[in-house]
Short mmCIF file of N, CA and C in Angstrom, two decimals:
data_model
loop_
_atom_site.label_atom_id
_atom_site.label_comp_id
_atom_site.label_asym_id
_atom_site.label_seq_id
_atom_site.Cartn_x
_atom_site.Cartn_y
_atom_site.Cartn_z
N UNK A 761 -14.61 78.92 2.90
CA UNK A 761 -13.16 78.83 2.96
C UNK A 761 -12.63 78.56 1.55
N UNK A 762 -11.68 79.37 1.12
CA UNK A 762 -11.12 79.25 -0.22
C UNK A 762 -10.07 78.15 -0.28
N UNK A 763 -10.09 77.39 -1.36
CA UNK A 763 -9.04 76.42 -1.64
C UNK A 763 -8.13 77.05 -2.67
N UNK A 764 -6.83 77.21 -2.34
CA UNK A 764 -5.86 77.68 -3.31
C UNK A 764 -5.39 76.47 -4.10
N UNK A 765 -5.80 76.44 -5.36
CA UNK A 765 -5.59 75.25 -6.18
C UNK A 765 -4.22 75.25 -6.86
N UNK A 766 -3.74 74.04 -7.11
CA UNK A 766 -2.54 73.86 -7.89
C UNK A 766 -2.92 73.19 -9.21
N UNK A 767 -2.05 73.30 -10.18
CA UNK A 767 -2.31 72.73 -11.50
C UNK A 767 -2.70 71.26 -11.38
N UNK A 768 -3.82 70.89 -12.00
CA UNK A 768 -4.29 69.52 -11.99
C UNK A 768 -5.17 69.14 -10.81
N UNK A 769 -5.26 70.00 -9.81
CA UNK A 769 -6.06 69.70 -8.63
C UNK A 769 -7.55 69.83 -8.95
N UNK A 770 -8.35 68.93 -8.40
CA UNK A 770 -9.81 68.96 -8.58
C UNK A 770 -10.47 69.10 -7.23
N UNK A 771 -11.57 69.85 -7.18
CA UNK A 771 -12.37 69.97 -5.97
C UNK A 771 -13.83 69.73 -6.31
N UNK A 772 -14.55 69.18 -5.35
CA UNK A 772 -15.98 68.95 -5.51
C UNK A 772 -16.72 70.27 -5.33
N UNK A 773 -17.81 70.44 -6.05
CA UNK A 773 -18.62 71.64 -5.89
C UNK A 773 -19.85 71.36 -5.03
N UNK A 774 -19.68 70.49 -4.05
CA UNK A 774 -20.74 70.24 -3.07
C UNK A 774 -20.58 71.25 -1.94
N UNK A 775 -21.68 71.73 -1.41
CA UNK A 775 -21.64 72.64 -0.27
C UNK A 775 -21.26 71.87 0.99
N UNK A 776 -20.79 72.60 1.98
CA UNK A 776 -20.42 71.97 3.25
C UNK A 776 -21.57 71.22 3.90
N UNK A 777 -22.82 71.68 3.66
CA UNK A 777 -23.97 71.02 4.27
C UNK A 777 -24.44 69.81 3.45
N UNK A 778 -23.69 69.47 2.40
CA UNK A 778 -24.03 68.31 1.58
C UNK A 778 -24.86 68.64 0.36
N UNK A 779 -25.39 69.85 0.29
CA UNK A 779 -26.17 70.25 -0.88
C UNK A 779 -25.26 70.59 -2.05
N UNK A 780 -25.86 70.80 -3.18
CA UNK A 780 -25.09 71.14 -4.38
C UNK A 780 -25.16 72.62 -4.66
N UNK A 781 -24.09 73.14 -5.20
CA UNK A 781 -24.10 74.53 -5.66
C UNK A 781 -25.04 74.64 -6.84
N UNK A 782 -25.73 75.76 -6.92
CA UNK A 782 -26.67 75.95 -8.02
C UNK A 782 -26.17 76.97 -9.02
N UNK A 783 -25.37 77.93 -8.59
CA UNK A 783 -24.86 78.97 -9.49
C UNK A 783 -23.46 79.37 -9.05
N UNK A 784 -22.55 79.41 -10.01
CA UNK A 784 -21.17 79.79 -9.71
C UNK A 784 -20.71 80.87 -10.68
N UNK A 785 -19.71 81.61 -10.25
CA UNK A 785 -19.09 82.63 -11.09
C UNK A 785 -17.62 82.29 -11.22
N UNK A 786 -17.13 82.22 -12.46
CA UNK A 786 -15.72 82.06 -12.70
C UNK A 786 -15.19 83.46 -12.99
N UNK A 787 -14.43 84.00 -12.05
CA UNK A 787 -13.89 85.34 -12.20
C UNK A 787 -12.45 85.29 -12.68
N UNK A 788 -12.08 86.26 -13.48
CA UNK A 788 -10.73 86.38 -14.01
C UNK A 788 -10.22 87.78 -13.69
N UNK A 789 -9.01 87.85 -13.16
CA UNK A 789 -8.41 89.15 -12.88
C UNK A 789 -6.97 89.17 -13.35
N UNK A 790 -6.47 90.36 -13.67
CA UNK A 790 -5.08 90.50 -14.10
C UNK A 790 -4.68 91.97 -14.06
N UNK A 791 -3.39 92.19 -14.13
CA UNK A 791 -2.84 93.53 -14.25
C UNK A 791 -1.71 93.49 -15.28
N UNK A 792 -1.47 94.62 -15.91
CA UNK A 792 -0.32 94.72 -16.81
C UNK A 792 0.94 94.83 -15.95
N UNK A 793 1.96 94.08 -16.32
CA UNK A 793 3.23 94.14 -15.60
C UNK A 793 3.98 95.41 -16.02
N UNK A 794 4.61 96.09 -15.06
CA UNK A 794 5.39 97.27 -15.44
C UNK A 794 6.57 96.88 -16.31
N UNK A 795 6.84 97.68 -17.29
CA UNK A 795 7.99 97.46 -18.17
C UNK A 795 9.02 98.53 -17.89
N UNK A 796 10.24 98.12 -17.79
CA UNK A 796 11.31 99.07 -17.54
C UNK A 796 11.78 99.65 -18.87
N UNK A 797 11.90 100.94 -18.89
CA UNK A 797 12.37 101.62 -20.09
C UNK A 797 13.46 102.62 -19.74
N UNK A 798 13.87 103.34 -20.71
CA UNK A 798 14.93 104.34 -20.52
C UNK A 798 14.54 105.39 -19.49
N UNK A 799 13.24 105.71 -19.43
CA UNK A 799 12.78 106.76 -18.52
C UNK A 799 11.96 106.23 -17.36
N UNK A 800 12.22 105.00 -16.91
CA UNK A 800 11.52 104.43 -15.77
C UNK A 800 10.54 103.34 -16.18
N UNK A 801 9.67 102.99 -15.23
CA UNK A 801 8.70 101.92 -15.47
C UNK A 801 7.40 102.48 -16.02
N UNK A 802 6.77 101.71 -16.88
CA UNK A 802 5.45 102.07 -17.39
C UNK A 802 4.70 100.78 -17.69
N UNK A 803 3.40 100.90 -17.83
CA UNK A 803 2.62 99.72 -18.18
C UNK A 803 1.91 99.96 -19.50
N UNK A 804 1.57 98.88 -20.16
CA UNK A 804 0.83 98.92 -21.41
C UNK A 804 -0.46 98.15 -21.17
N UNK A 805 -1.57 98.68 -21.64
CA UNK A 805 -2.85 98.01 -21.40
C UNK A 805 -2.84 96.62 -22.03
N UNK A 806 -3.42 95.66 -21.32
CA UNK A 806 -3.50 94.27 -21.78
C UNK A 806 -4.98 93.89 -21.85
N UNK A 807 -5.41 93.41 -22.99
CA UNK A 807 -6.80 92.98 -23.17
C UNK A 807 -6.85 91.45 -23.13
N UNK A 808 -7.11 90.91 -21.95
CA UNK A 808 -7.32 89.47 -21.82
C UNK A 808 -8.81 89.19 -21.95
N UNK A 809 -9.13 88.06 -22.53
CA UNK A 809 -10.53 87.69 -22.72
C UNK A 809 -10.80 86.33 -22.11
N UNK A 810 -11.85 86.27 -21.30
CA UNK A 810 -12.30 85.01 -20.72
C UNK A 810 -13.36 84.40 -21.63
N UNK A 811 -13.28 83.10 -21.79
CA UNK A 811 -14.27 82.37 -22.58
C UNK A 811 -14.65 81.09 -21.85
N UNK A 812 -15.84 80.59 -22.12
CA UNK A 812 -16.29 79.30 -21.60
C UNK A 812 -16.81 78.48 -22.77
N UNK A 813 -16.18 77.32 -22.97
CA UNK A 813 -16.59 76.44 -24.06
C UNK A 813 -17.37 75.27 -23.44
N UNK A 814 -18.59 75.07 -23.89
CA UNK A 814 -19.45 74.01 -23.38
C UNK A 814 -19.30 72.77 -24.26
N UNK A 815 -19.04 71.62 -23.61
CA UNK A 815 -18.81 70.38 -24.33
C UNK A 815 -19.86 69.34 -23.97
N UNK A 816 -20.20 68.54 -24.95
CA UNK A 816 -21.04 67.36 -24.77
C UNK A 816 -20.28 66.19 -25.37
N UNK A 817 -19.89 65.25 -24.54
CA UNK A 817 -19.15 64.08 -24.99
C UNK A 817 -17.93 64.48 -25.84
N UNK A 818 -17.16 65.41 -25.31
CA UNK A 818 -15.90 65.91 -25.91
C UNK A 818 -16.08 66.65 -27.22
N UNK A 819 -17.30 67.07 -27.51
CA UNK A 819 -17.57 67.86 -28.71
C UNK A 819 -18.03 69.26 -28.28
N UNK A 820 -17.41 70.32 -28.80
CA UNK A 820 -17.88 71.67 -28.46
C UNK A 820 -19.26 71.92 -29.04
N UNK A 821 -20.18 72.40 -28.20
CA UNK A 821 -21.55 72.65 -28.66
C UNK A 821 -21.98 74.11 -28.51
N UNK A 822 -21.25 74.88 -27.71
CA UNK A 822 -21.58 76.29 -27.53
C UNK A 822 -20.37 76.97 -26.91
N UNK A 823 -20.33 78.29 -27.00
CA UNK A 823 -19.26 79.06 -26.38
C UNK A 823 -19.81 80.39 -25.91
N UNK A 824 -19.27 80.86 -24.79
CA UNK A 824 -19.63 82.17 -24.26
C UNK A 824 -18.34 82.98 -24.21
N UNK A 825 -18.35 84.13 -24.87
CA UNK A 825 -17.19 85.02 -24.88
C UNK A 825 -17.68 86.43 -25.20
N UNK A 826 -16.77 87.39 -25.38
CA UNK A 826 -17.17 88.78 -25.48
C UNK A 826 -18.08 89.10 -26.66
N UNK A 827 -18.12 88.25 -27.67
CA UNK A 827 -19.01 88.49 -28.82
C UNK A 827 -20.29 87.64 -28.77
N UNK A 828 -20.37 86.73 -27.83
CA UNK A 828 -21.57 85.88 -27.63
C UNK A 828 -21.71 85.73 -26.11
N UNK A 829 -22.38 86.70 -25.50
CA UNK A 829 -22.37 86.84 -24.04
C UNK A 829 -23.24 85.82 -23.29
N UNK A 830 -24.17 85.18 -23.96
CA UNK A 830 -25.05 84.22 -23.29
C UNK A 830 -25.12 82.94 -24.12
N UNK A 831 -24.99 81.80 -23.43
CA UNK A 831 -25.10 80.52 -24.15
C UNK A 831 -26.49 80.39 -24.75
N UNK A 832 -26.60 79.57 -25.78
CA UNK A 832 -27.87 79.42 -26.47
C UNK A 832 -29.00 78.96 -25.54
N UNK A 833 -28.66 78.16 -24.51
CA UNK A 833 -29.68 77.69 -23.57
C UNK A 833 -29.88 78.64 -22.39
N UNK A 834 -29.05 79.69 -22.28
CA UNK A 834 -29.19 80.69 -21.22
C UNK A 834 -28.56 80.32 -19.89
N UNK A 835 -27.88 79.19 -19.79
CA UNK A 835 -27.32 78.75 -18.51
C UNK A 835 -25.96 79.37 -18.19
N UNK A 836 -25.26 79.90 -19.19
CA UNK A 836 -23.93 80.49 -18.99
C UNK A 836 -23.96 81.90 -19.56
N UNK A 837 -23.43 82.85 -18.75
CA UNK A 837 -23.50 84.27 -19.15
C UNK A 837 -22.19 84.98 -18.84
N UNK A 838 -21.65 85.69 -19.81
CA UNK A 838 -20.45 86.52 -19.66
C UNK A 838 -20.91 87.91 -19.24
N UNK A 839 -20.24 88.53 -18.27
CA UNK A 839 -20.68 89.83 -17.77
C UNK A 839 -20.18 91.00 -18.61
N UNK A 840 -19.31 90.75 -19.57
CA UNK A 840 -18.85 91.83 -20.45
C UNK A 840 -17.34 91.88 -20.57
N UNK A 841 -16.89 92.52 -21.62
CA UNK A 841 -15.47 92.58 -21.97
C UNK A 841 -14.78 93.71 -21.22
N UNK A 842 -13.63 93.41 -20.63
CA UNK A 842 -12.77 94.41 -20.00
C UNK A 842 -11.54 94.52 -20.88
N UNK A 843 -11.26 95.69 -21.39
CA UNK A 843 -10.19 95.86 -22.36
C UNK A 843 -8.83 96.16 -21.76
N UNK A 844 -8.75 96.40 -20.44
CA UNK A 844 -7.47 96.82 -19.87
C UNK A 844 -7.01 96.01 -18.65
N UNK A 845 -7.90 95.40 -17.90
CA UNK A 845 -7.52 94.66 -16.69
C UNK A 845 -7.11 95.58 -15.56
N UNK A 846 -7.01 95.01 -14.37
CA UNK A 846 -6.57 95.76 -13.21
C UNK A 846 -7.57 96.72 -12.64
N UNK A 847 -8.76 96.81 -13.25
CA UNK A 847 -9.76 97.75 -12.78
C UNK A 847 -10.20 97.41 -11.36
N UNK A 848 -10.36 96.10 -11.10
CA UNK A 848 -10.84 95.67 -9.80
C UNK A 848 -9.77 95.67 -8.71
N UNK A 849 -8.53 95.97 -9.05
CA UNK A 849 -7.44 95.97 -8.08
C UNK A 849 -7.48 94.72 -7.21
N UNK A 850 -7.45 93.58 -7.85
CA UNK A 850 -7.51 92.31 -7.14
C UNK A 850 -8.85 91.62 -7.27
N UNK A 851 -9.85 92.34 -7.78
CA UNK A 851 -11.16 91.75 -8.01
C UNK A 851 -11.25 91.21 -9.42
N UNK A 852 -12.44 90.77 -9.80
CA UNK A 852 -12.65 90.21 -11.12
C UNK A 852 -12.69 91.31 -12.18
N UNK A 853 -11.92 91.13 -13.23
CA UNK A 853 -11.97 92.04 -14.36
C UNK A 853 -12.99 91.55 -15.39
N UNK A 854 -13.12 90.24 -15.53
CA UNK A 854 -14.16 89.64 -16.35
C UNK A 854 -14.73 88.47 -15.54
N UNK A 855 -15.99 88.16 -15.78
CA UNK A 855 -16.62 87.05 -15.07
C UNK A 855 -17.59 86.33 -15.98
N UNK A 856 -17.71 85.03 -15.73
CA UNK A 856 -18.66 84.20 -16.45
C UNK A 856 -19.51 83.50 -15.39
N UNK A 857 -20.82 83.69 -15.48
CA UNK A 857 -21.76 83.11 -14.52
C UNK A 857 -22.32 81.82 -15.10
N UNK A 858 -22.37 80.78 -14.27
CA UNK A 858 -22.89 79.49 -14.70
C UNK A 858 -24.01 79.09 -13.75
N UNK A 859 -25.21 78.94 -14.29
CA UNK A 859 -26.35 78.45 -13.53
C UNK A 859 -26.34 76.93 -13.68
N UNK A 860 -25.67 76.25 -12.76
CA UNK A 860 -25.45 74.81 -12.87
C UNK A 860 -26.76 74.03 -12.98
N UNK A 861 -27.79 74.51 -12.31
CA UNK A 861 -29.08 73.82 -12.35
C UNK A 861 -29.72 73.89 -13.73
N UNK A 862 -29.36 74.89 -14.53
CA UNK A 862 -29.95 75.07 -15.87
C UNK A 862 -29.10 74.49 -16.99
N UNK A 863 -27.86 74.08 -16.68
CA UNK A 863 -27.01 73.52 -17.73
C UNK A 863 -27.68 72.24 -18.24
N UNK A 864 -27.93 72.15 -19.54
CA UNK A 864 -28.59 70.95 -20.09
C UNK A 864 -27.82 69.68 -19.73
N UNK A 865 -28.53 68.61 -19.54
CA UNK A 865 -27.95 67.35 -19.08
C UNK A 865 -26.89 66.81 -20.04
N UNK A 866 -26.98 67.12 -21.32
CA UNK A 866 -25.98 66.60 -22.26
C UNK A 866 -24.64 67.35 -22.18
N UNK A 867 -24.63 68.53 -21.58
CA UNK A 867 -23.37 69.27 -21.39
C UNK A 867 -22.66 68.65 -20.19
N UNK A 868 -21.46 68.10 -20.42
CA UNK A 868 -20.75 67.43 -19.33
C UNK A 868 -19.50 68.17 -18.87
N UNK A 869 -19.02 69.16 -19.64
CA UNK A 869 -17.85 69.92 -19.24
C UNK A 869 -17.97 71.35 -19.75
N UNK A 870 -17.48 72.28 -18.95
CA UNK A 870 -17.37 73.68 -19.36
C UNK A 870 -15.92 74.07 -19.10
N UNK A 871 -15.21 74.40 -20.17
CA UNK A 871 -13.78 74.73 -20.06
C UNK A 871 -13.62 76.24 -20.14
N UNK A 872 -12.87 76.80 -19.19
CA UNK A 872 -12.63 78.24 -19.13
C UNK A 872 -11.23 78.54 -19.65
N UNK A 873 -11.18 79.45 -20.62
CA UNK A 873 -9.91 79.84 -21.21
C UNK A 873 -9.71 81.34 -21.05
N UNK A 874 -8.47 81.75 -21.18
CA UNK A 874 -8.14 83.18 -21.22
C UNK A 874 -7.11 83.36 -22.32
N UNK A 875 -7.32 84.41 -23.11
CA UNK A 875 -6.36 84.67 -24.17
C UNK A 875 -6.12 86.18 -24.29
N UNK A 876 -4.95 86.51 -24.80
CA UNK A 876 -4.57 87.90 -25.02
C UNK A 876 -5.03 88.28 -26.42
N UNK A 877 -6.14 89.00 -26.48
CA UNK A 877 -6.72 89.37 -27.76
C UNK A 877 -5.77 90.27 -28.56
N UNK A 878 -5.00 91.09 -27.85
CA UNK A 878 -4.08 92.01 -28.52
C UNK A 878 -2.71 91.38 -28.79
N UNK A 879 -2.52 90.13 -28.37
CA UNK A 879 -1.32 89.40 -28.73
C UNK A 879 -0.13 89.52 -27.80
N UNK A 880 -0.26 90.28 -26.70
CA UNK A 880 0.85 90.34 -25.75
C UNK A 880 1.00 88.98 -25.08
N UNK A 881 2.23 88.64 -24.70
CA UNK A 881 2.45 87.38 -24.01
C UNK A 881 2.19 87.55 -22.51
N UNK A 882 2.12 86.43 -21.81
CA UNK A 882 1.87 86.48 -20.38
C UNK A 882 3.07 87.01 -19.60
N UNK A 883 4.20 87.25 -20.26
CA UNK A 883 5.31 87.94 -19.60
C UNK A 883 4.91 89.37 -19.26
N UNK A 884 3.94 89.91 -19.98
CA UNK A 884 3.50 91.28 -19.76
C UNK A 884 2.30 91.37 -18.80
N UNK A 885 1.95 90.24 -18.18
CA UNK A 885 0.81 90.17 -17.27
C UNK A 885 1.31 89.81 -15.88
N UNK A 886 0.70 90.39 -14.86
CA UNK A 886 1.01 90.00 -13.50
C UNK A 886 -0.29 89.87 -12.71
N UNK A 887 -0.19 89.17 -11.58
CA UNK A 887 -1.33 88.99 -10.68
C UNK A 887 -2.56 88.41 -11.38
N UNK A 888 -2.34 87.50 -12.32
CA UNK A 888 -3.47 86.87 -13.03
C UNK A 888 -4.00 85.70 -12.21
N UNK A 889 -5.32 85.57 -12.19
CA UNK A 889 -5.95 84.48 -11.44
C UNK A 889 -7.31 84.17 -12.04
N UNK A 890 -7.79 82.98 -11.74
CA UNK A 890 -9.20 82.70 -11.94
C UNK A 890 -9.71 82.18 -10.59
N UNK A 891 -10.96 82.44 -10.33
CA UNK A 891 -11.53 82.00 -9.05
C UNK A 891 -12.97 81.58 -9.28
N UNK A 892 -13.40 80.65 -8.45
CA UNK A 892 -14.77 80.16 -8.50
C UNK A 892 -15.48 80.66 -7.26
N UNK A 893 -16.63 81.29 -7.47
CA UNK A 893 -17.39 81.90 -6.39
C UNK A 893 -18.80 81.31 -6.38
N UNK A 894 -19.31 81.00 -5.19
CA UNK A 894 -20.71 80.61 -5.03
C UNK A 894 -21.54 81.86 -5.28
N UNK A 895 -22.23 81.92 -6.39
CA UNK A 895 -22.94 83.13 -6.78
C UNK A 895 -24.13 83.43 -5.86
N UNK A 896 -24.61 82.45 -5.12
CA UNK A 896 -25.76 82.69 -4.24
C UNK A 896 -25.38 83.47 -2.99
N UNK A 897 -24.12 83.36 -2.53
CA UNK A 897 -23.73 84.09 -1.31
C UNK A 897 -22.42 84.86 -1.45
N UNK A 898 -21.76 84.81 -2.61
CA UNK A 898 -20.53 85.56 -2.83
C UNK A 898 -19.28 84.94 -2.24
N UNK A 899 -19.38 83.75 -1.67
CA UNK A 899 -18.24 83.10 -1.05
C UNK A 899 -17.29 82.53 -2.10
N UNK A 900 -16.02 82.90 -2.00
CA UNK A 900 -15.02 82.34 -2.89
C UNK A 900 -14.74 80.90 -2.48
N UNK A 901 -14.83 80.00 -3.44
CA UNK A 901 -14.64 78.58 -3.17
C UNK A 901 -13.24 78.10 -3.53
N UNK A 902 -12.73 78.58 -4.63
CA UNK A 902 -11.42 78.13 -5.10
C UNK A 902 -10.77 79.24 -5.90
N UNK A 903 -9.43 79.25 -5.88
CA UNK A 903 -8.66 80.24 -6.62
C UNK A 903 -7.47 79.54 -7.23
N UNK A 904 -7.23 79.84 -8.50
CA UNK A 904 -6.05 79.32 -9.18
C UNK A 904 -5.26 80.53 -9.66
N UNK A 905 -4.04 80.69 -9.16
CA UNK A 905 -3.20 81.82 -9.52
C UNK A 905 -2.24 81.42 -10.62
N UNK A 906 -2.21 82.24 -11.65
CA UNK A 906 -1.29 82.01 -12.76
C UNK A 906 0.09 82.49 -12.33
N UNK A 907 1.00 81.57 -12.23
CA UNK A 907 2.35 81.93 -11.82
C UNK A 907 3.25 81.98 -13.03
N UNK A 908 4.24 82.83 -12.97
CA UNK A 908 5.26 82.80 -14.00
C UNK A 908 5.07 83.59 -15.23
N UNK A 909 4.60 84.07 -15.99
CA UNK A 909 4.62 84.67 -17.29
C UNK A 909 4.76 83.64 -18.38
N UNK A 910 5.60 83.91 -19.30
CA UNK A 910 5.85 82.96 -20.37
C UNK A 910 5.61 83.56 -21.74
N UNK A 911 6.12 82.87 -22.73
CA UNK A 911 6.05 83.34 -24.12
C UNK A 911 4.77 82.90 -24.82
N UNK A 912 3.72 82.65 -24.10
CA UNK A 912 2.47 82.24 -24.71
C UNK A 912 1.43 83.35 -24.55
N UNK A 913 0.37 83.27 -25.32
CA UNK A 913 -0.64 84.32 -25.33
C UNK A 913 -1.99 83.87 -24.78
N UNK A 914 -2.04 82.65 -24.25
CA UNK A 914 -3.31 82.14 -23.74
C UNK A 914 -3.06 81.07 -22.69
N UNK A 915 -4.14 80.72 -22.00
CA UNK A 915 -4.05 79.64 -21.04
C UNK A 915 -5.42 78.97 -20.91
N UNK A 916 -5.38 77.63 -20.83
CA UNK A 916 -6.57 76.87 -20.50
C UNK A 916 -6.57 76.87 -18.97
N UNK A 917 -7.45 77.65 -18.36
CA UNK A 917 -7.39 77.90 -16.92
C UNK A 917 -7.96 76.76 -16.09
N UNK A 918 -9.20 76.39 -16.35
CA UNK A 918 -9.89 75.43 -15.48
C UNK A 918 -11.09 74.87 -16.22
N UNK A 919 -11.67 73.82 -15.63
CA UNK A 919 -12.92 73.31 -16.17
C UNK A 919 -13.84 72.93 -15.01
N UNK A 920 -15.13 73.03 -15.29
CA UNK A 920 -16.16 72.55 -14.40
C UNK A 920 -16.79 71.38 -15.13
N UNK A 921 -16.85 70.23 -14.48
CA UNK A 921 -17.34 69.04 -15.16
C UNK A 921 -18.22 68.21 -14.24
N UNK A 922 -19.11 67.45 -14.84
CA UNK A 922 -20.02 66.61 -14.07
C UNK A 922 -19.23 65.48 -13.42
N UNK A 923 -19.62 65.20 -12.17
CA UNK A 923 -19.03 64.10 -11.40
C UNK A 923 -20.17 63.44 -10.66
N UNK A 924 -20.68 62.35 -11.20
CA UNK A 924 -21.86 61.72 -10.61
C UNK A 924 -23.05 62.64 -10.73
N UNK A 925 -23.73 62.89 -9.62
CA UNK A 925 -24.90 63.77 -9.62
C UNK A 925 -24.53 65.24 -9.45
N UNK A 926 -23.23 65.53 -9.18
CA UNK A 926 -22.81 66.91 -8.93
C UNK A 926 -21.79 67.39 -9.95
N UNK A 927 -21.02 68.38 -9.55
CA UNK A 927 -20.01 69.00 -10.40
C UNK A 927 -18.68 69.06 -9.66
N UNK A 928 -17.60 69.11 -10.41
CA UNK A 928 -16.25 69.32 -9.88
C UNK A 928 -15.59 70.43 -10.67
N UNK A 929 -14.61 71.08 -10.04
CA UNK A 929 -13.76 72.03 -10.74
C UNK A 929 -12.36 71.46 -10.75
N UNK A 930 -11.68 71.53 -11.88
CA UNK A 930 -10.29 71.11 -12.00
C UNK A 930 -9.47 72.27 -12.52
N UNK A 931 -8.38 72.62 -11.82
CA UNK A 931 -7.44 73.63 -12.30
C UNK A 931 -6.58 72.99 -13.38
N UNK A 932 -6.49 73.61 -14.53
CA UNK A 932 -5.73 73.04 -15.64
C UNK A 932 -4.40 73.76 -15.81
N UNK A 933 -4.42 75.06 -16.03
CA UNK A 933 -3.18 75.83 -16.13
C UNK A 933 -2.27 75.45 -17.27
N UNK A 934 -2.82 75.09 -18.42
CA UNK A 934 -2.01 74.72 -19.57
C UNK A 934 -1.80 75.93 -20.47
N UNK A 935 -0.55 76.31 -20.72
CA UNK A 935 -0.31 77.43 -21.63
C UNK A 935 -0.62 77.06 -23.07
N UNK A 936 -0.98 78.07 -23.84
CA UNK A 936 -1.32 77.86 -25.25
C UNK A 936 -1.04 79.17 -25.99
N UNK A 937 -1.26 79.16 -27.27
CA UNK A 937 -1.11 80.37 -28.07
C UNK A 937 -2.36 80.58 -28.90
N UNK A 938 -2.77 81.84 -28.97
CA UNK A 938 -3.93 82.19 -29.76
C UNK A 938 -4.57 83.46 -29.25
N UNK A 939 -5.24 84.16 -30.14
CA UNK A 939 -5.91 85.41 -29.78
C UNK A 939 -7.38 85.21 -29.45
N UNK A 940 -7.95 84.06 -29.84
CA UNK A 940 -9.37 83.80 -29.60
C UNK A 940 -9.54 82.36 -29.11
N UNK A 941 -10.73 82.06 -28.60
CA UNK A 941 -10.98 80.70 -28.13
C UNK A 941 -10.87 79.69 -29.27
N UNK A 942 -11.22 80.09 -30.50
CA UNK A 942 -11.10 79.17 -31.63
C UNK A 942 -9.66 78.73 -31.83
N UNK A 943 -8.72 79.64 -31.65
CA UNK A 943 -7.30 79.32 -31.79
C UNK A 943 -6.85 78.30 -30.74
N UNK A 944 -7.55 78.26 -29.61
CA UNK A 944 -7.14 77.43 -28.47
C UNK A 944 -7.70 76.01 -28.51
N UNK A 945 -8.61 75.73 -29.41
CA UNK A 945 -9.27 74.43 -29.41
C UNK A 945 -8.28 73.24 -29.48
N UNK A 946 -7.20 73.29 -30.28
CA UNK A 946 -6.26 72.16 -30.25
C UNK A 946 -5.62 71.94 -28.87
N UNK A 947 -5.49 72.98 -28.06
CA UNK A 947 -4.94 72.83 -26.71
C UNK A 947 -6.01 72.42 -25.70
N UNK A 948 -7.28 72.71 -25.99
CA UNK A 948 -8.37 72.37 -25.07
C UNK A 948 -8.68 70.87 -25.14
N UNK A 949 -8.75 70.32 -26.33
CA UNK A 949 -9.19 68.94 -26.51
C UNK A 949 -8.41 67.93 -25.65
N UNK A 950 -7.09 68.02 -25.49
CA UNK A 950 -6.38 67.04 -24.66
C UNK A 950 -6.72 67.09 -23.16
N UNK A 951 -7.32 68.18 -22.66
CA UNK A 951 -7.61 68.28 -21.23
C UNK A 951 -9.04 67.86 -20.90
N UNK A 952 -9.79 67.41 -21.89
CA UNK A 952 -11.17 66.98 -21.63
C UNK A 952 -11.20 65.63 -20.95
#
């Protein structure tokens, strides 16, 4: 059963049977919003990029994004860059797989960001979402829908963080500006 998350909401990543999830997929989807022009509506391709920044005690130690597809320890993997969005028609356009059982013990948070590499603002994006899926059975666990547009080019979407012996996901939904994850670091640090 999917939980439709709101900004700031946290959910446990424990299975209904009390066990822990071992592998999750953070999927990102979007479409270009139609623009009205003199000769009708048209869309312009939007290149959004999903990234996962791995933190240990509030210090970034690794990142997974379109130019570094696998974390140094192999526990986090990006499935590849989608340059236009909307390909999945509601499905994931980009995805980052996290093998929770393999994440080194010193990594306590993984923050997921999305940014417009080509610099378009989120006013030009529609139907954007991130979702967390149990990778072992394909069941969607949580979905956070980006509402509204805005004059920003990025968003800190969500984080997966240790909670006792397990993990939690928190929807963040903080707008930011930047074309790459490096540009977003000043906006990421306050949500840790």
